[in-house]
Coordinates of C-alpha atoms in Angstrom, one line a residue:
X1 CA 0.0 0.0 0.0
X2 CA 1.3 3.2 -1.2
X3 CA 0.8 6.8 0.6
X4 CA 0.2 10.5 -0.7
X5 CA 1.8 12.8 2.1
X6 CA 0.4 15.5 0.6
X7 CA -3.4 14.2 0.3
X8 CA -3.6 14.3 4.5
X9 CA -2.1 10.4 4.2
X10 CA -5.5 9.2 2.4
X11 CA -4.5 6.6 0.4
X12 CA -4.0 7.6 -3.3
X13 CA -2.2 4.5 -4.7
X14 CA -2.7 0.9 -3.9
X15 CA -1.0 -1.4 -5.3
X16 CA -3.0 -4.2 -7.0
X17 CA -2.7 -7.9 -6.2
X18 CA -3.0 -9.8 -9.6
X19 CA -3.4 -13.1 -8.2
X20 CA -7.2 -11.9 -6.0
X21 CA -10.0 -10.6 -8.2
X22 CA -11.1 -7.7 -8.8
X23 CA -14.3 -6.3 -6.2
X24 CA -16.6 -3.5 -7.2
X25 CA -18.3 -1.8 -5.0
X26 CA -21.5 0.1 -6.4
X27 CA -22.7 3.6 -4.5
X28 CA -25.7 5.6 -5.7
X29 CA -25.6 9.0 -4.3
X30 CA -27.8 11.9 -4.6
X31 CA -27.4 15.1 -2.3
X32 CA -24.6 13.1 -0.3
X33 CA -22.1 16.1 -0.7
X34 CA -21.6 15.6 3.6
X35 CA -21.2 11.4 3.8
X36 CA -19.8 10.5 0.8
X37 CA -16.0 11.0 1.2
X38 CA -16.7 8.9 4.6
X39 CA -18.2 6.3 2.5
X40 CA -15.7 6.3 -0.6
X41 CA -12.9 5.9 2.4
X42 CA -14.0 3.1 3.7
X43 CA -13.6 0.9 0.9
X44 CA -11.0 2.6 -0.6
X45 CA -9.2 1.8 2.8
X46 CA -10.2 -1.6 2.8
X47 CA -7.5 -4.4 3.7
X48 CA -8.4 -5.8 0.5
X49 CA -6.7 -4.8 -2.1
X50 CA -8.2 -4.7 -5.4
X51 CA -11.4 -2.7 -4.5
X52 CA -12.9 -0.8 -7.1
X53 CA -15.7 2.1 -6.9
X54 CA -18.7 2.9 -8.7
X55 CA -20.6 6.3 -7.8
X56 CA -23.6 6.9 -9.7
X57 CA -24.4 10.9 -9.3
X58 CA -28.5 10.4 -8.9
X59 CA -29.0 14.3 -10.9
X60 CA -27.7 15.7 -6.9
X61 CA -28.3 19.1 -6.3
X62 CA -25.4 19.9 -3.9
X63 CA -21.5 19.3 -4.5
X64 CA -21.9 15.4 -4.2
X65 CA -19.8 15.3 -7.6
X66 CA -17.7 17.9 -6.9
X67 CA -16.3 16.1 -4.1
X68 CA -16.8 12.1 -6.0
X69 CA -14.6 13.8 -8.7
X70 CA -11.9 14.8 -6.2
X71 CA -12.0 11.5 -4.6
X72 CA -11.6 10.2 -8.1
X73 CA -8.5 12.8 -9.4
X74 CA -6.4 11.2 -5.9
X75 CA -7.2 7.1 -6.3
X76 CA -5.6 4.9 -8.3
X77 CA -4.2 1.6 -8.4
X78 CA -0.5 0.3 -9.3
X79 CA -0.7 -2.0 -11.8
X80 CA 1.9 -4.4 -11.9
X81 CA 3.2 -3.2 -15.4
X82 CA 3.8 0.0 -13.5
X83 CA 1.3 2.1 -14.9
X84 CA -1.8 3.5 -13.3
X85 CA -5.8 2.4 -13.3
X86 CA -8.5 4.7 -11.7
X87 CA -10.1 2.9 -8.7
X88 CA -13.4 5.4 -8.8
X89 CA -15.4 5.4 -11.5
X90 CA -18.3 8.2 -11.4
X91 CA -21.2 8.2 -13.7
X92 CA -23.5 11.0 -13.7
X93 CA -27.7 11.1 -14.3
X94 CA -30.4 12.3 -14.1
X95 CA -32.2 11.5 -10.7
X96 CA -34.3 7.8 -12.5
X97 CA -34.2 6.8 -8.4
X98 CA -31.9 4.6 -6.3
X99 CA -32.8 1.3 -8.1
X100 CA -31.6 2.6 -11.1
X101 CA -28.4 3.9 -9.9
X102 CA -28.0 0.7 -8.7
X103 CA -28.5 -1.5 -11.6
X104 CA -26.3 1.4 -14.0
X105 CA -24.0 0.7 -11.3
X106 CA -23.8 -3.0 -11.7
X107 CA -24.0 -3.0 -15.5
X108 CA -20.9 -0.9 -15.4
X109 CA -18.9 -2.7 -12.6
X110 CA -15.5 -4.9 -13.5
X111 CA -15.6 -7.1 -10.3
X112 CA -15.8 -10.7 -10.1
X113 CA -17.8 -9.5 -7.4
X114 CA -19.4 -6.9 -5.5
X115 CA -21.1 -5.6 -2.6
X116 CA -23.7 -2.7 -2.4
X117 CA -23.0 0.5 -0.1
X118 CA -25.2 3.9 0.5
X119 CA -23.7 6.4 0.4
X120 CA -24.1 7.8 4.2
X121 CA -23.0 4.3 5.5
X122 CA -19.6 2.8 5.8
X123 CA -17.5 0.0 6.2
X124 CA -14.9 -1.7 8.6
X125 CA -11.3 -1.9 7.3
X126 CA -11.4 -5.3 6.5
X127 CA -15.1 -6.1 5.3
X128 CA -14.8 -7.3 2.0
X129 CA -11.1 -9.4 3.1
X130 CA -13.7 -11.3 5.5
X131 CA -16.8 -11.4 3.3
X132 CA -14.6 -12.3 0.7
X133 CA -12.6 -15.1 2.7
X134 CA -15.5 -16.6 4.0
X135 CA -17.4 -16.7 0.6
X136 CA -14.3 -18.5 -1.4
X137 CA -13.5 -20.7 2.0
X138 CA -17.1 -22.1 1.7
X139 CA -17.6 -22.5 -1.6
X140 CA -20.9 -20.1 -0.9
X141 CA -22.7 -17.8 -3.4
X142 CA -22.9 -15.5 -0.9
X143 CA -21.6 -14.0 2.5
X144 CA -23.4 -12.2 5.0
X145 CA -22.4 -10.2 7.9
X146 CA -24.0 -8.4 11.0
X147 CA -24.4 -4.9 10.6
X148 CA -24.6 -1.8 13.4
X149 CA -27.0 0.6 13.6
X150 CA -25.2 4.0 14.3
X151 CA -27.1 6.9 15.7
X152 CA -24.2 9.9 14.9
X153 CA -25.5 12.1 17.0
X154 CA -27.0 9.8 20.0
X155 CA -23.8 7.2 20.1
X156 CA -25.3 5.6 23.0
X157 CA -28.4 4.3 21.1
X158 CA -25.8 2.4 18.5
X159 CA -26.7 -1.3 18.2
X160 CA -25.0 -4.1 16.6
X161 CA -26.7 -6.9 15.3
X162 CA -24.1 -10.0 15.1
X163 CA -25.8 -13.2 13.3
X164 CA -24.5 -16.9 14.3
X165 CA -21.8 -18.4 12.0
X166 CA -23.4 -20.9 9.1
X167 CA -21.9 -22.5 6.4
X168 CA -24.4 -25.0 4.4
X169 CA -26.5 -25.3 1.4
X170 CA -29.8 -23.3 0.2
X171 CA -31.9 -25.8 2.2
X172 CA -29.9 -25.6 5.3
X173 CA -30.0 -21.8 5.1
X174 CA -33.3 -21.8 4.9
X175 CA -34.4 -23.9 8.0
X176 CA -31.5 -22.9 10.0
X177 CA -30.6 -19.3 9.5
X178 CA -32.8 -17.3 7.2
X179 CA -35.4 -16.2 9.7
X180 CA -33.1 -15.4 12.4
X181 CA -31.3 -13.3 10.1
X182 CA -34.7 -12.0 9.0
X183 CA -35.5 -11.3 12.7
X184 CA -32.1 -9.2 12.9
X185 CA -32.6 -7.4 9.5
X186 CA -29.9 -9.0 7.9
X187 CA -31.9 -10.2 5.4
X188 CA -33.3 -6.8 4.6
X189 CA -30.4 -5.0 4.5
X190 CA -28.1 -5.3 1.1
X191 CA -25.0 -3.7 1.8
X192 CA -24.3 -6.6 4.5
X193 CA -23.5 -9.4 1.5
X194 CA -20.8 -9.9 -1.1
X195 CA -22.4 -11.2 -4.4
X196 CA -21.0 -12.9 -7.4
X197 CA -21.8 -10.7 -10.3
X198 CA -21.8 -13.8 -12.9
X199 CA -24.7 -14.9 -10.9
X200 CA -26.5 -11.8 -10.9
X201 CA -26.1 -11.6 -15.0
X202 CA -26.6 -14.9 -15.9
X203 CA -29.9 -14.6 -13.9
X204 CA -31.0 -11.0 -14.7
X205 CA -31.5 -10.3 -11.0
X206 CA -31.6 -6.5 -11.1
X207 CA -33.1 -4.0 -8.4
X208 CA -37.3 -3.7 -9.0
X209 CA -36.8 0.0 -10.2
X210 CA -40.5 0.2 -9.7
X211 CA -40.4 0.1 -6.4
X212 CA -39.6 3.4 -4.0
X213 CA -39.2 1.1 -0.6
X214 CA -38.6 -2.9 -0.2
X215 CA -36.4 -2.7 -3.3
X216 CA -33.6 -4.4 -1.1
X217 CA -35.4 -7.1 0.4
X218 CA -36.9 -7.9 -2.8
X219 CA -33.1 -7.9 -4.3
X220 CA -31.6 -9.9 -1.8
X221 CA -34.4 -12.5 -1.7
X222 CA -34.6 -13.2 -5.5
X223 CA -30.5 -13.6 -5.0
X224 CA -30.5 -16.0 -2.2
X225 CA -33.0 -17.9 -4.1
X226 CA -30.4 -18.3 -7.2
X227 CA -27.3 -19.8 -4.5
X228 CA -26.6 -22.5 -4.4
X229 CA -24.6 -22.3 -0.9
X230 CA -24.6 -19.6 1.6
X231 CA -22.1 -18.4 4.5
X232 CA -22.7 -16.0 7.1
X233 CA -19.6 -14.0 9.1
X234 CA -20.4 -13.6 13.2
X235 CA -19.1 -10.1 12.8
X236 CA -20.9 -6.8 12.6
X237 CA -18.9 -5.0 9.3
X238 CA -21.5 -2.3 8.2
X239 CA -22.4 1.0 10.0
X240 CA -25.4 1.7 8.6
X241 CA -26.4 5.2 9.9
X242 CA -29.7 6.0 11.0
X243 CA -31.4 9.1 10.4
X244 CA -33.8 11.5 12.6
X245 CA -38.0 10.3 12.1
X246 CA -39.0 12.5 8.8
X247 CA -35.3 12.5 7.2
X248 CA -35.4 8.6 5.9
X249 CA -37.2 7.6 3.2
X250 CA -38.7 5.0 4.7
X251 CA -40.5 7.0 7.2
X252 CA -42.2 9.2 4.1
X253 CA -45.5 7.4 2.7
X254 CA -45.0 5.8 -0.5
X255 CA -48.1 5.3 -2.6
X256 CA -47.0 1.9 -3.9
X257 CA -45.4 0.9 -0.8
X258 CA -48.4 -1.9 0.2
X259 CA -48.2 -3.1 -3.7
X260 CA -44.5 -3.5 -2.9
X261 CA -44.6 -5.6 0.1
X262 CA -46.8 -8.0 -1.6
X263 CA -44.1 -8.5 -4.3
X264 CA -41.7 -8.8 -1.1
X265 CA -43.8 -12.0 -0.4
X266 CA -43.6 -13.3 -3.8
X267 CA -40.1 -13.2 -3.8
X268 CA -39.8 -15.0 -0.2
X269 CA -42.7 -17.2 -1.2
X270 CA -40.6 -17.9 -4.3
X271 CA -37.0 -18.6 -2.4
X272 CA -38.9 -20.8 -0.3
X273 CA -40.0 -23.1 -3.1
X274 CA -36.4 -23.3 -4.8
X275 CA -35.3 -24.0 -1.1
X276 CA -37.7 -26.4 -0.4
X277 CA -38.5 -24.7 2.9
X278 CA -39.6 -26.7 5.9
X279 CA -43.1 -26.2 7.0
X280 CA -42.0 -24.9 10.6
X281 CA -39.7 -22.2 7.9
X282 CA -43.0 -21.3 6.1
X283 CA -45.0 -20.8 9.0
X284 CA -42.8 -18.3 10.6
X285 CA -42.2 -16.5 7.1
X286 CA -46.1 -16.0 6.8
X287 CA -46.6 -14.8 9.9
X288 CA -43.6 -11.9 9.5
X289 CA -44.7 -11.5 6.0
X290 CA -48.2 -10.8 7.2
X291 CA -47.1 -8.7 9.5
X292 CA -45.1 -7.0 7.4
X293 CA -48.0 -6.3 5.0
X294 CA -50.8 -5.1 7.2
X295 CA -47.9 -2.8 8.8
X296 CA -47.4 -1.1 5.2
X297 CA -51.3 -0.8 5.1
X298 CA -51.6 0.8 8.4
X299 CA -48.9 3.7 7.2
X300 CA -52.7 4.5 4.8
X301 CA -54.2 5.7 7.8
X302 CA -51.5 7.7 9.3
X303 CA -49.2 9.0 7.3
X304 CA -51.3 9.6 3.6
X305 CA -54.0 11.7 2.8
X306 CA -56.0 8.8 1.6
X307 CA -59.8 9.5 1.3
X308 CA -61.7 6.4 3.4
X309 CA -62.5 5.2 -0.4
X310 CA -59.1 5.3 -1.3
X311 CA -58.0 3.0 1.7
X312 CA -60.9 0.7 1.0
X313 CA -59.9 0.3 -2.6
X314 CA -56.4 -0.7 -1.7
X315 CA -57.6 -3.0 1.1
X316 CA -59.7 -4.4 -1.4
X317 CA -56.5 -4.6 -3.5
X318 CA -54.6 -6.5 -0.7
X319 CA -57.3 -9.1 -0.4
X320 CA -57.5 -10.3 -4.0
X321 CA -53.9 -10.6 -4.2
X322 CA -53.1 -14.2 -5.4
X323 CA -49.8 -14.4 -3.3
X324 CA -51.6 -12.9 0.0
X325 CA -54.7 -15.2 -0.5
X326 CA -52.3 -18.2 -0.6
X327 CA -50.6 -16.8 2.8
X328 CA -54.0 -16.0 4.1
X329 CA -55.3 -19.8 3.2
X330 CA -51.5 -21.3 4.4
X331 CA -50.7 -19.2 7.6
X332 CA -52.2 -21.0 10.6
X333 CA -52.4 -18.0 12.9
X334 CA -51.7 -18.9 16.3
X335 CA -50.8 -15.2 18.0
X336 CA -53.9 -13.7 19.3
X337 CA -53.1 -10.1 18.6
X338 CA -53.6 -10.7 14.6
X339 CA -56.2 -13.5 15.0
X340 CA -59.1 -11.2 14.1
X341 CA -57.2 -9.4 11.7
X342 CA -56.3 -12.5 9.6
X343 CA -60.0 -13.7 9.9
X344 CA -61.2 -10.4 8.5
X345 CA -58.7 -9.8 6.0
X346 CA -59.1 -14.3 5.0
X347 CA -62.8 -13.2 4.0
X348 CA -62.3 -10.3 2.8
X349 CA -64.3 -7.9 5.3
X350 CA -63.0 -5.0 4.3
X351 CA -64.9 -2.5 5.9
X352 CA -64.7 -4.2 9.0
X353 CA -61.2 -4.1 9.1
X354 CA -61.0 -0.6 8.1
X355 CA -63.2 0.3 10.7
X356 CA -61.1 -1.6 13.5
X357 CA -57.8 0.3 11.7
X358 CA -59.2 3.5 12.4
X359 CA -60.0 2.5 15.8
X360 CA -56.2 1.3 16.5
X361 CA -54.4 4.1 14.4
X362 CA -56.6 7.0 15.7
X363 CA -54.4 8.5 18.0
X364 CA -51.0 7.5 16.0
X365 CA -48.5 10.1 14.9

């Protein structure tokens, strides 16, 4: 590893290992003029050594490419030949959304393989050494690791979320692991996993640019469903940095976000099936995904401007869903707190259930 004295000892040149292959790293970024160079340092920092960086400008409105190109004019790699090879590449757009900038990304990227990271969260120094050891020493499609949820500005709310160690085919993943890492978010979360990128194009498994929210559990479970082995590190690697109630995305109402999470369940209902699931897999699966879907209906009442038709008509959506029918007719509800609410919702009494909504969400901020 080679230093620039002059560039406040951020690495400029690093040499580059001809015998390991090549990992990309793909970052969208819009408006990240105040994370990025965090972000960008933490991989180009990595103990890893060929570790390439694609930054997809989303049409950003501050100085995020001002201060990508600067990262870019300072990083290079040594080649053995002696010459130099950029290790940032930057590609500018209009703002087409985050799923987008992802797939350009990943169209565009050079790696045998890659892993996904937003641009406001970072790595540990040796992330992708350990994702990438544990992936090639496993013979695994994939790797996952824990991840830490960091609160910048409240450090004592940080949280790490460390999963057990597994090694083991798609079947044993899926009764041993998948829902505790489900449970932990580690599922969800995409920045967590190195992926083969011959995988990804030989099975067109690109981010669902339709969707605004759930993109990256609906990414990472139409992966998983194409490995054939998994591995998962007992480390927490990404910091993924949480933002104040109102600055997240995911906290804004998304008009398609219910007709996402039942794509969600298609995808998990789908990886299931290749998995061959057992039956104690599927019933815990149905009742998070059902959870998970009646919680993105409840946002209607709380956080849109939805007339009392308009909630109906997507209730009424919900129901006659052929993947959330099946769940509905498969998910043997045992918990008493959504008892009534799978009865209802099983025969489709939709104005019954709205009605109880509005009683449980009335007060809700």
């Amino acid at each position: 590893m080679i230093t620039d004295t002059n560039n406040n000892n951020k690495i400029s040149l690093r040499e580059y290992d001809k015998e390991l292959p090549l990992i990309s790293v793909i970052m969208p970024a819009y408006n990240s003029a105040a994370t990025i160079e965090k972000a960008v340092l933490s991989c180009t920092g990595q103990s890893y050594p060929n570790v390439e960086i694609i930054i997809v400008d989303n049409g950003s409105s501050d100085e995020t490419l001002k201060v990508a190109n600067k990262l870019c004019e300072s990083c290079f790699f040594e080649m053995p030949d002696g010459s130099k090879a950029p290790r940032i590449r930057i590609i500018a757009q209009d703002n087409k959304g985050v799923s987008a900038a992802r797939n350009i990304a990943i169209k565009n990227a050079g790696g045998e393989y890659f892993v996904s990271l937003d641009s406001d969260d970072y790595y540990d120094f040796d992330t992708i050494e350990s994702l990438y050891k544990t992936l090639t020493e496993n013979d695994a499609d994939v790797s996952i690791c824990g991840i830490r949820k960091v609160w910048e500005q409240e450090p004592e709310k940080n949280t790490e979320y460390i999963p057990e160690a597994f090694s083991g085919d798609i079947k044993a993943f899926s009764d041993e692991s998948f829902v505790r890492l489900y449970d932990l978010n580690l599922i969800g979360t995409h920045s967590n996993k190195l992926y083969k990128s011959s995988l990804i194009k030989d099975n067109a498994i690109y981010y669902n640019e339709e969707l605004a929210v759930n993109e990256d559990i609906d990414f990472v479970l139409r992966y998983l469903a194409v490995c054939r082995r998994m591995s998962v590190v007992p480390r927490a690697f990404l910091s993924y940095v949480q933002h104040e109630r109102g600055q997240s995305l995911i906290n804004t109402f998304q008009p398609h976000g219910l007709k996402g999470a039942l794509i969600v369940l298609q995808s998990a209902e789908s990886f299931m099936d290749t998995a061959k699931s057992s039956d104690e897999t599927r019933q815990d699966m149905y009742r998070r995904m059902f959870v998970h879907i009646c919680s993105f209906a409840g946002l209607m009442y709380y956080r849109s401007d939805y007339s009392r038709a308009k909630i109906r008509e997507e209730l009424h959506m919900m129901c006659t869903d052929p993947g959330f029918k099946h769940l509905l007719k498969e998910y043997k509800c045992s918990e008493p707190k959504d008892a009534l609410a799978h009865f209802l919702l099983k025969h489709g009494l939709v104005r019954i259930y709205d009605g109880l909504c509005r009683i449980i969400y009335k007060n809700k901020h």
